[in-house]
CSV table of C-alpha atoms and ligand atoms in Angstrom, one decimal:
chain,number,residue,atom,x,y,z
A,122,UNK,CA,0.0,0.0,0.0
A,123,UNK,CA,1.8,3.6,-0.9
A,124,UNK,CA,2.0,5.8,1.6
A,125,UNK,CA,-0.4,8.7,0.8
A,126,UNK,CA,1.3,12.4,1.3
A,127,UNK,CA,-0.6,15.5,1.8
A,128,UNK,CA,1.5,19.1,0.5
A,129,UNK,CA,-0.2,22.0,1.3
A,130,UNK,CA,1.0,25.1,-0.8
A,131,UNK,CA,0.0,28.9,0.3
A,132,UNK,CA,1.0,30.7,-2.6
A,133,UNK,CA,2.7,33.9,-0.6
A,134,UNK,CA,4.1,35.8,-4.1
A,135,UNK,CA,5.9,35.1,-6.5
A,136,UNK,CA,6.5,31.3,-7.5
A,137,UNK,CA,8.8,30.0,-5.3
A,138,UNK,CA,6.2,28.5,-3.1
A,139,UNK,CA,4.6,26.6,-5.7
A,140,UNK,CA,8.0,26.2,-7.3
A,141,UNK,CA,9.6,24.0,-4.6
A,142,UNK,CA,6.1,21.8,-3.6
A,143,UNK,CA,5.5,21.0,-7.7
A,144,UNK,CA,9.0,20.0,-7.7
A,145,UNK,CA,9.0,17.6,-4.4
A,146,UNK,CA,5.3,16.2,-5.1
A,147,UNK,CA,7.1,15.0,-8.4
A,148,UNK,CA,10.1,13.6,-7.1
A,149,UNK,CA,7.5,12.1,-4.4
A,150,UNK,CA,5.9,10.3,-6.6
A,151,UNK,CA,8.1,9.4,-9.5
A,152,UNK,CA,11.0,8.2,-7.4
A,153,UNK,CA,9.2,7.2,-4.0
A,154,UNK,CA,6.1,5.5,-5.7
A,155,UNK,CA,4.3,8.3,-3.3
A,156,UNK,CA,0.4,8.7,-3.3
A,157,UNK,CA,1.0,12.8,-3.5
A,158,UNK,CA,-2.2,15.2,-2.7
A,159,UNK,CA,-0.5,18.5,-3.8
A,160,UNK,CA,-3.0,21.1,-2.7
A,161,UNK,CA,-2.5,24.9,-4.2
A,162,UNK,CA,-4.4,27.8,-2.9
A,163,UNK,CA,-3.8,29.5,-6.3
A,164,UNK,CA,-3.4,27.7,-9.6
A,165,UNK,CA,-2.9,30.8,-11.5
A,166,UNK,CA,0.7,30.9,-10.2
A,167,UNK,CA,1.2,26.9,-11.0
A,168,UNK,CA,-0.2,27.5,-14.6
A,169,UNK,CA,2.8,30.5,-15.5
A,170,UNK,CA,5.3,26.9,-14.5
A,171,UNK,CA,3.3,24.3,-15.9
A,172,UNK,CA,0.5,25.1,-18.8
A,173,UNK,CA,-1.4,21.9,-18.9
A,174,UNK,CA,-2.7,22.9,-14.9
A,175,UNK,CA,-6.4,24.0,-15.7
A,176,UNK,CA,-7.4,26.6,-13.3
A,177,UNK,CA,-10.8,26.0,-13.5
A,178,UNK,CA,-10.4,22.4,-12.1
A,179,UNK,CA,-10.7,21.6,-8.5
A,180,UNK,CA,-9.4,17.8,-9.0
A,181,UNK,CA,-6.5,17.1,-11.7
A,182,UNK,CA,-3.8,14.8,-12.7
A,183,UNK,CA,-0.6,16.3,-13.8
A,184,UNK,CA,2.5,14.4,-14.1
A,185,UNK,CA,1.5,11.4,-11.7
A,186,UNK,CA,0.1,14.0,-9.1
A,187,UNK,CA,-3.4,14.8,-7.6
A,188,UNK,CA,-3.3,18.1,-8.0
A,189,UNK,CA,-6.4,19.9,-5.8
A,190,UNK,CA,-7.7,23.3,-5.4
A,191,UNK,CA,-7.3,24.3,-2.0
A,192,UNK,CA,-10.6,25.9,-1.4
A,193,UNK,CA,-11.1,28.8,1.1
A,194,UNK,CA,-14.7,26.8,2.5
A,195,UNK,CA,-12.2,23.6,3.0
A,196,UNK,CA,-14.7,20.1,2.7
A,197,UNK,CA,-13.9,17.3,4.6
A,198,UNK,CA,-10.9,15.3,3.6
A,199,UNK,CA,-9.5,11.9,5.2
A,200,UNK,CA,-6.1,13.5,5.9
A,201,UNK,CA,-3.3,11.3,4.6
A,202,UNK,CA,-0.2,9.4,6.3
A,203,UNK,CA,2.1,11.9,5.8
A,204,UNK,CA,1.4,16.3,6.0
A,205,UNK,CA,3.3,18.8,4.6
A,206,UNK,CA,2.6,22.3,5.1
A,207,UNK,CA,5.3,23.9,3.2
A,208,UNK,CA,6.8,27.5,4.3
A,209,UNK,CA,4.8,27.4,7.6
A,210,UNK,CA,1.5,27.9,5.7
A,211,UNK,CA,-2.1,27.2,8.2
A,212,UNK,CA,-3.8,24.1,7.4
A,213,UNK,CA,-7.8,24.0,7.3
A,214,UNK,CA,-8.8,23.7,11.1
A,215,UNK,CA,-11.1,20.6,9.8
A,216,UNK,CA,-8.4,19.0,8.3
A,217,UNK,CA,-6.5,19.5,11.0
A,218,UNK,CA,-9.4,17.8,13.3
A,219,UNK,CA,-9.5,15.2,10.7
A,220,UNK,CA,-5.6,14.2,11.3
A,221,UNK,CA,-6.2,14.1,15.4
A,222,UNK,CA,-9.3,11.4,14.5
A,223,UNK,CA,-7.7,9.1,12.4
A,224,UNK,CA,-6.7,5.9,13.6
A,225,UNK,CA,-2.5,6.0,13.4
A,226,UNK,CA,-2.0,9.9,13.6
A,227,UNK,CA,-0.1,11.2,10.3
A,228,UNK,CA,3.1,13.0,10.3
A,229,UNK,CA,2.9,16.6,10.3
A,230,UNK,CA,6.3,18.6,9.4
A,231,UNK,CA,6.5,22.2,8.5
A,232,UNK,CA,8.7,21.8,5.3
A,233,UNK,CA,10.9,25.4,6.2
A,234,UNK,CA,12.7,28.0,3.9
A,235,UNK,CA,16.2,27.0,2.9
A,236,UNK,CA,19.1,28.8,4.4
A,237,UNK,CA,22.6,28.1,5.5
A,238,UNK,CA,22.8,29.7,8.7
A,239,UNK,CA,24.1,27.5,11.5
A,240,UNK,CA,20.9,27.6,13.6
A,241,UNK,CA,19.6,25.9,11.4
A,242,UNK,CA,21.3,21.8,12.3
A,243,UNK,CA,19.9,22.6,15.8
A,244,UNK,CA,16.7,23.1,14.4
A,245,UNK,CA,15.8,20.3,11.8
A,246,UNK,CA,13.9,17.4,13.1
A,247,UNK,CA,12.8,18.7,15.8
A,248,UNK,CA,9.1,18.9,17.4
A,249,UNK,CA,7.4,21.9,17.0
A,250,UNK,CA,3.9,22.5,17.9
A,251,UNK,CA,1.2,20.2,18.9
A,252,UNK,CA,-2.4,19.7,18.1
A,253,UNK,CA,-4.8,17.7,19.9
A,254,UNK,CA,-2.0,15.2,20.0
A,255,UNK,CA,-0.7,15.1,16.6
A,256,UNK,CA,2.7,16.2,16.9
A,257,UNK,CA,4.7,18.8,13.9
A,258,UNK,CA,8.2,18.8,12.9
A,259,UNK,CA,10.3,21.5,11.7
A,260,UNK,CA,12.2,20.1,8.9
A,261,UNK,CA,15.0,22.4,7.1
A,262,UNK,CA,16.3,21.9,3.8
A,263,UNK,CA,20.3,23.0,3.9
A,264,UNK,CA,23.9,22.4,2.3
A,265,UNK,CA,25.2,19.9,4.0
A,266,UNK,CA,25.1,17.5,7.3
A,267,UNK,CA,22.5,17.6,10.0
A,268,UNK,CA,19.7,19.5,8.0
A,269,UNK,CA,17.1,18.0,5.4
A,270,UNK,CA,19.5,18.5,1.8
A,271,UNK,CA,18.5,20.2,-1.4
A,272,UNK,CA,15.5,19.4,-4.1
A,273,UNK,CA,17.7,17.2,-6.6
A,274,UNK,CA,16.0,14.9,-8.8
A,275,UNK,CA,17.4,11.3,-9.4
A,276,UNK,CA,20.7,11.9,-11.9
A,277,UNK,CA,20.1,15.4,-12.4
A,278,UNK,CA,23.7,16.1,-12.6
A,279,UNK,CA,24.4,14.0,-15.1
A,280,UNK,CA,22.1,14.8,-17.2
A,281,UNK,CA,23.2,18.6,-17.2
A,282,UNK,CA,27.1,17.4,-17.5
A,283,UNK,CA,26.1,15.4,-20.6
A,284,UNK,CA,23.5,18.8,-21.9
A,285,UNK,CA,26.9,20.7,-21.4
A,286,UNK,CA,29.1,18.3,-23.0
A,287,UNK,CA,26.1,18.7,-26.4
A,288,UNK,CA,26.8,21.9,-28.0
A,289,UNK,CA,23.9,20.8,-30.8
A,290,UNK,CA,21.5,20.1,-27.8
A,291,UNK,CA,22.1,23.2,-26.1
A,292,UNK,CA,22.1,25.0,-29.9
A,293,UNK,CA,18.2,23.4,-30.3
A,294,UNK,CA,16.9,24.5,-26.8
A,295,UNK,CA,18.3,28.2,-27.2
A,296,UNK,CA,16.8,28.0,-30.9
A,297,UNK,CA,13.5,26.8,-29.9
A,298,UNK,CA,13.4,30.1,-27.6
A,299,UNK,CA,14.6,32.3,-30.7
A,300,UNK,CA,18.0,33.1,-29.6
A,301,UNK,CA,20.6,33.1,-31.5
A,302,UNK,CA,23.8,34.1,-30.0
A,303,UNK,CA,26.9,34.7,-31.5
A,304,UNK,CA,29.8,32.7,-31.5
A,305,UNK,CA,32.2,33.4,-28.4
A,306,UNK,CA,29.4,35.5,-26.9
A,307,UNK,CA,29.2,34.8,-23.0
A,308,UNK,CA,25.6,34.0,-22.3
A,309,UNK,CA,23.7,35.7,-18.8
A,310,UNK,CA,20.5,34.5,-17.6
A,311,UNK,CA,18.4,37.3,-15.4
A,312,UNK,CA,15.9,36.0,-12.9
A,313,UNK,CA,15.9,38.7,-10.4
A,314,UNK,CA,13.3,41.1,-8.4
A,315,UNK,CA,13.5,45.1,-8.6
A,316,UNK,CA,17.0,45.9,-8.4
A,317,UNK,CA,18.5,49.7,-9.3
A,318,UNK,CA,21.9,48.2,-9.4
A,319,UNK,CA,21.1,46.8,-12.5
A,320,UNK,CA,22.0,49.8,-14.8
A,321,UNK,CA,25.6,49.8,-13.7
A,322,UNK,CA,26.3,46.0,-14.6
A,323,UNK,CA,24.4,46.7,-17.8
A,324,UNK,CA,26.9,49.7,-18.4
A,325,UNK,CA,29.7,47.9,-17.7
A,326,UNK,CA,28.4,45.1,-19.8
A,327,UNK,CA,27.7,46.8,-23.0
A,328,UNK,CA,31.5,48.6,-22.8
A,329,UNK,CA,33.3,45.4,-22.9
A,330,UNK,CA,35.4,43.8,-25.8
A,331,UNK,CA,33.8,40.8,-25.0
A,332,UNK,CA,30.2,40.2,-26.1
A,333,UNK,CA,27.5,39.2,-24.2
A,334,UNK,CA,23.9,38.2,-24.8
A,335,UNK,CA,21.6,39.2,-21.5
A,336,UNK,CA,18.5,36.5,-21.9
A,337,UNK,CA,15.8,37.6,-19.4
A,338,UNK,CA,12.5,35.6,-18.8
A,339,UNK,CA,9.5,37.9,-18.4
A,340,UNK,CA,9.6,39.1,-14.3
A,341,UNK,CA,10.0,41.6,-12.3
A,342,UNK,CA,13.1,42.9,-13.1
A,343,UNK,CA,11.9,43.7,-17.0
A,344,UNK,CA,11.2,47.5,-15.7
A,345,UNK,CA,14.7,48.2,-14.8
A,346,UNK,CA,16.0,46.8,-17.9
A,347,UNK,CA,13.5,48.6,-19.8
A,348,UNK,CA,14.3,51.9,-17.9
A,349,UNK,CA,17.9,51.2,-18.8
A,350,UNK,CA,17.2,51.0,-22.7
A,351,UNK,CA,15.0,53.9,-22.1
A,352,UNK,CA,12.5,52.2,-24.5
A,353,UNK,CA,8.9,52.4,-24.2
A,354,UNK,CA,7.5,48.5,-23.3
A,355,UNK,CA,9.5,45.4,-23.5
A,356,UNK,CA,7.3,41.9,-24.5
A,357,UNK,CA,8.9,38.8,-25.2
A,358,UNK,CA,10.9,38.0,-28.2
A,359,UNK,CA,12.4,42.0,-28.0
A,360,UNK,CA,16.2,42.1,-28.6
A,361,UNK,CA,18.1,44.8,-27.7
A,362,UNK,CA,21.6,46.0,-28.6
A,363,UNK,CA,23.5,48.7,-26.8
A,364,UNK,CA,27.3,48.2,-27.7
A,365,UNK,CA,28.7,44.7,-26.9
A,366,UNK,CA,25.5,44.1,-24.9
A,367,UNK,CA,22.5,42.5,-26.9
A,368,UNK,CA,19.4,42.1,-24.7
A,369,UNK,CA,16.9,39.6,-25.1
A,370,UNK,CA,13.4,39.3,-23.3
A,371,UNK,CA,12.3,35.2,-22.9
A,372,UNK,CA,8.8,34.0,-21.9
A,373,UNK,CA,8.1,32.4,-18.8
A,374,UNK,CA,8.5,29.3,-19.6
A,375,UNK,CA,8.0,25.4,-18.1
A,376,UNK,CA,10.5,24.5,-14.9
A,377,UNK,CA,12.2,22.1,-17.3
A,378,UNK,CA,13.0,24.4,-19.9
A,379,UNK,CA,14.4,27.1,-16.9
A,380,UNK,CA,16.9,24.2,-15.9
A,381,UNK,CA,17.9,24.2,-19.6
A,382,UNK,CA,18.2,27.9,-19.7
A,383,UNK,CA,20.4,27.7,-16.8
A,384,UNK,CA,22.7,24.8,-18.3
A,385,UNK,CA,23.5,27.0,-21.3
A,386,UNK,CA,24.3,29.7,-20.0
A,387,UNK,CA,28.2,31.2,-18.4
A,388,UNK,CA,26.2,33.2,-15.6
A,389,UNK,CA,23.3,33.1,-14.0
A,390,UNK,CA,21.2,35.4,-11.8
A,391,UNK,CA,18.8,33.8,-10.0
A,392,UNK,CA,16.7,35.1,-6.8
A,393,UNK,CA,14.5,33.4,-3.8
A,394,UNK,CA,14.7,29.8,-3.2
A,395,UNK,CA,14.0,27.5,-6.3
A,396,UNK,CA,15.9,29.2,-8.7
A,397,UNK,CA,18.5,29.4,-6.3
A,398,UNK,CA,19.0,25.5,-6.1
A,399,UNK,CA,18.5,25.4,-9.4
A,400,UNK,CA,21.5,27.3,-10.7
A,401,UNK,CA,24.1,25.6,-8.2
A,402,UNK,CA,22.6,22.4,-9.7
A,403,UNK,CA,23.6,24.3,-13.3
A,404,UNK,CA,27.2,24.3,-12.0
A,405,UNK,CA,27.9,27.7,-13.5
A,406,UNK,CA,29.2,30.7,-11.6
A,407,UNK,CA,25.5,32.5,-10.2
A,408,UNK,CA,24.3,35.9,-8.7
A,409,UNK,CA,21.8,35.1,-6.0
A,410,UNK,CA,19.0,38.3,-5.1
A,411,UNK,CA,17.8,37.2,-2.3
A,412,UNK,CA,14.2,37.7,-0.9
A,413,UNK,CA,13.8,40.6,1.3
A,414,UNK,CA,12.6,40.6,5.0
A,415,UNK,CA,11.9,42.9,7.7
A,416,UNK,CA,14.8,44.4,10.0
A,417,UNK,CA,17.0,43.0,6.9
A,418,UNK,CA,17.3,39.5,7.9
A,419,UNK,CA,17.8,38.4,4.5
A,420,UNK,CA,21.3,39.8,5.0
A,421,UNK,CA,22.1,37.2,7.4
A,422,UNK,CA,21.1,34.0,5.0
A,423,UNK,CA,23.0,36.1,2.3
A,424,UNK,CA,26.5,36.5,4.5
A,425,UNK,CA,25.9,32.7,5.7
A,426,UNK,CA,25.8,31.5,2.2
A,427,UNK,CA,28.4,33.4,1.2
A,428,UNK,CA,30.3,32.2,4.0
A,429,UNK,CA,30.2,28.6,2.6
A,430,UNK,CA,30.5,29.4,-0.7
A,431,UNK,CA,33.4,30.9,-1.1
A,432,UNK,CA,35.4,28.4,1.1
A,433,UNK,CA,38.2,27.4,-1.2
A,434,UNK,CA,38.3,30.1,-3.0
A,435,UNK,CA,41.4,32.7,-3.5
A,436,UNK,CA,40.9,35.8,-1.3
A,437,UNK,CA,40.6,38.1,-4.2
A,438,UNK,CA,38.5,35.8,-6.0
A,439,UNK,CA,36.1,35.4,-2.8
A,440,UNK,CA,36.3,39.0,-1.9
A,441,UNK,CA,35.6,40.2,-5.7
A,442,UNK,CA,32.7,37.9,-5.5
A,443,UNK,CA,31.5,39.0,-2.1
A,444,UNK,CA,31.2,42.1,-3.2
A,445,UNK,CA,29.4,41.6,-6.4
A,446,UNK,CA,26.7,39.6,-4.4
A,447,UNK,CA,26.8,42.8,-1.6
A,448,UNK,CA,26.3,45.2,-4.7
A,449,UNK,CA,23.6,43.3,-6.4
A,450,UNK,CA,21.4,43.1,-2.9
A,451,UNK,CA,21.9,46.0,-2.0
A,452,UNK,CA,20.8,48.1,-5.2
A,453,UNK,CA,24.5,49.0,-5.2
A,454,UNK,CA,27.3,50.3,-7.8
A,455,UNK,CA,27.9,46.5,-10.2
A,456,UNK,CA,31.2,47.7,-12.5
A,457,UNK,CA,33.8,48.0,-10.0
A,458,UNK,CA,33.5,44.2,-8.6
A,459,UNK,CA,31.8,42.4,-11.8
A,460,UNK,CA,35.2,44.0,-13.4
A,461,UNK,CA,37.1,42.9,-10.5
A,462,UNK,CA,35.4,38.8,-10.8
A,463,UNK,CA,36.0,38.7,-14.5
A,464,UNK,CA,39.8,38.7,-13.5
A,465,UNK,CA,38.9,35.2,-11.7
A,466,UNK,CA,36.8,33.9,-14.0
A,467,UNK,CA,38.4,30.5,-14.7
A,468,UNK,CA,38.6,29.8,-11.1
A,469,UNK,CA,35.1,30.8,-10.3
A,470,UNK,CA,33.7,28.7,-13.6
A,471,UNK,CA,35.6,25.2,-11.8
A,472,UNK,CA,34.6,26.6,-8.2
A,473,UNK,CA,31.0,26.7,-8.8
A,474,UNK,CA,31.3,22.9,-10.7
A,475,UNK,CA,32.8,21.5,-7.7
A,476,UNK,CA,30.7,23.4,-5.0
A,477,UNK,CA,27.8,21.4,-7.5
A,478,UNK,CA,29.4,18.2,-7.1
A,479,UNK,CA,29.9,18.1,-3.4
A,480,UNK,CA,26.3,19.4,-2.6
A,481,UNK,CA,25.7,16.5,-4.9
A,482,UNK,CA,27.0,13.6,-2.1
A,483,UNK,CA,24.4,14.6,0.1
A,484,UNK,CA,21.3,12.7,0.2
A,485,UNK,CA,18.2,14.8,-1.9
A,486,UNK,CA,15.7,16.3,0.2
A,487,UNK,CA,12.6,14.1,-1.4
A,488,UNK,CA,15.0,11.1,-0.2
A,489,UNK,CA,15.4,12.5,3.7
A,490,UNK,CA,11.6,13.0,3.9
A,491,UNK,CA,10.7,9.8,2.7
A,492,UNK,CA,13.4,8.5,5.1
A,493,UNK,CA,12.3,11.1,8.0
A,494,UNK,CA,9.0,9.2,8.0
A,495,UNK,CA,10.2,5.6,7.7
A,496,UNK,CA,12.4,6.2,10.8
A,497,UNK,CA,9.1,7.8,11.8
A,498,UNK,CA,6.4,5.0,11.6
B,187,TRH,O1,9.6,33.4,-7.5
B,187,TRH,P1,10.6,33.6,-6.4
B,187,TRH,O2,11.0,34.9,-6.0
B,187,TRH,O3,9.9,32.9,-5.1
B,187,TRH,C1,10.1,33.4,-3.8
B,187,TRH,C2,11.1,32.6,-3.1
B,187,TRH,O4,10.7,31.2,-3.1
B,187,TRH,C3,11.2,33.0,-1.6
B,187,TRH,O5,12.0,32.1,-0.9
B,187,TRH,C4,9.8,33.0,-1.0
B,187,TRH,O6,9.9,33.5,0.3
B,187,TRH,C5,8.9,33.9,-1.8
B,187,TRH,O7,8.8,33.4,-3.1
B,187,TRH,C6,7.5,33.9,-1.2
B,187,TRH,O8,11.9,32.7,-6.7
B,187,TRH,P2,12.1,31.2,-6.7
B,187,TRH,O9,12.1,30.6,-5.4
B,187,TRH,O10,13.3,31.0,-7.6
B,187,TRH,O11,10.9,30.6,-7.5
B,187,TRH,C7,10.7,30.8,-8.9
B,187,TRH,C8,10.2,29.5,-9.5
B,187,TRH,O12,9.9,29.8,-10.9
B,187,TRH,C9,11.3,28.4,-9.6
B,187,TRH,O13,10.7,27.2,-9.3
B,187,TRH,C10,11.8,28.5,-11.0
B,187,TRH,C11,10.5,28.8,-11.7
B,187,TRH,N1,10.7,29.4,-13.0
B,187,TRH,C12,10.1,28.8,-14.1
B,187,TRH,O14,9.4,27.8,-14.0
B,187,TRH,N2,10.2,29.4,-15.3
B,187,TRH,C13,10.9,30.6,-15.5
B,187,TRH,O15,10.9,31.1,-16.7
B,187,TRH,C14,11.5,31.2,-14.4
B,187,TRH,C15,12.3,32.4,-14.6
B,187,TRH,C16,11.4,30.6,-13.2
């Protein structure tokens, strides 16, 4: 009998909420033989990532997963073995009455934010709340020992390794976007919120010798870029030139195709949680804009990441790196330290492979729920 999982996403904004659950209550089922209930507050947001969701639906399969509408008058549900809320979110109080009622109580954890900060290890695993007897766990995804690991699908690596090692297949995808780069051109993905600093890296960009190609899927950051061009709108398919810097807008398009995006290119900026993963999975040098808090929290997970990010690295290599990552999240002057990391750039290119491969060793975080629970039961 497979265990039946319940994942409960609140979409908060943006896509990362949905981004992360759609991506676990796959690998849940596909590699765990999981019964998966993925339950989404708003499928509008789930739709932008995968086009087949039909918003209209309340019930739906999508790529082995019951995908449910997670209704604001919440009907009676027999609650499952296992219960994710992911990111903290509420459940429904009568689902939650439900889970105290059944037989064998399920396990409830709180699937948290990813960060790298060392409170972290003292946190994962443990009980947190308690209701009516049915007992929560905070469980942490992280970098390394001691917390629950990263979102990495069964032989994901190798599968980008070989995409890199297959200039035709990389050639295709890019094509079957409509870009076109040149040859030799280094090729920077944008995936970032608001961010003023943006006009300075683009300066600095376009006054280069060498030629870059700037491929940037609809978002947020499309009015800065548009503000820079001082053009009127920007819609997908635009290209841009401004001296060695050609600009080109992307649709939003399918998680898969992101990844793909992200293998091709030399750079990547990538923001929030998902993407975040995603590009240190890509193996590629990456420029991460973090998701703002209150009283500038975000600063902490920032410098903590940093902190075991750069470990190997050459001081001025770590420090011109630092800095960039400083400038970017902090709306800050780009030239002076993207100039100064260009001087590294061999280094940086084999650091962020090998940062890739050790977070590889480490069991995924599909695999230490599964195995959370079977210690569990
Ligand atoms: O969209 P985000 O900013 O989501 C954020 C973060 O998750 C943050 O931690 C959270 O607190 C906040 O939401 C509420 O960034 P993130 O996490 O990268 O999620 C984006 C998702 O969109 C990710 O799964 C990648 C996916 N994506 C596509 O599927 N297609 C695309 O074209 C692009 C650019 C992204």
């Amino acid at each position: 009998m497979k265990a039946r999982w319940d994942i409960f996403c609140s979409v908060v904004d943006n896509f990362g909420d949905i981004g992360v659950t759609w991506r676990l209550a796959r690998q849940l089922a596909a590699e765990h033989a999981c019964a998966v209930r993925l339950w989404v507050d708003d499928l509008r947001a789930f739709e932008r990532m995968c086009p087949e969701v039909d918003v209209q639906l309340t019930q739906q399969w999508q790529e082995g997963v019951d995908v449910r509408h997670w209704p604001r008058n919440w009907t009676t549900t027999e609650p499952a073995d296992v219960v994710i809320a992911a990111f903290a979110c509420q459940l429904p109080h009568d689902y939650m009455e439900g889970m105290a009622q059944r037989e064998r109580v399920p396990l409830w954890m709180n699937l948290d934010y990813l960060s790298a900060e060392e409170w972290v290890v003292g946190c994962h695993g443990l009980p947190s709340v308690k209701f009516k007897g049915v007992q929560k766990y905070f469980f942490f995804p992280g970098f390394g020992p001691g917390t629950g690991g990263l979102l990495r699908e069964t032989g994901l690596v190798d599968r980008r390794q070989a995409f890199q090692r297959d200039p035709q297949a990389q050639q295709q995808f890019l094509q079957s976007l409509g870009v076109f780069p040149m040859a030799g051109t280094r090729l920077i993905s944008l995936f970032a919120y608001e961010n003023t600093g943006l006009a300075s890296w683009l300066e600095v960009l376009a006054a280069q010798l060498q030629a870059t190609h700037l491929l940037v899927p609809e978002g947020r950051i499309l009015g800065d870029l548009q503000a820079w061009l001082e053009v009127e709108a920007l819609a997908v398919g635009d290209v841009h030139r401004r001296g060695a810097l050609t600009v080109q807008v992307l649709p939003f398009m399918r998680q898969e195709q992101y990844d793909r995006l992200l293998w091709c290119c030399d750079f990547n900026a990538v923001r929030g949680e998902d993407s975040f993963v995603r590009a240190q999975w890509a193996g590629r040098p990456l420029l991460w804009h973090i998701y703002r808090q209150d009283e500038d929290i975000h600063l902490d997970k920032l410098d903590a990441f940093l902190a075991l990010y750069t470990e190997g690295l050459s001081p001025a290599a770590k420090a011109a790196l630092i800095a960039l990552w400083q400038a970017w999240n902090a709306d800050g002057d780009m030239a002076e330290s993207w100039t100064r990391l260009l001087e590294h750039w061999p280094q940086v290119t084999q650091h962020a492979e090998k940062w890739c491969l050790e977070r590889g060793l480490q069991a995924d975080l599909a695999t230490a729920l599964v195995q959370f629970y079977e210690s569990w039961i």
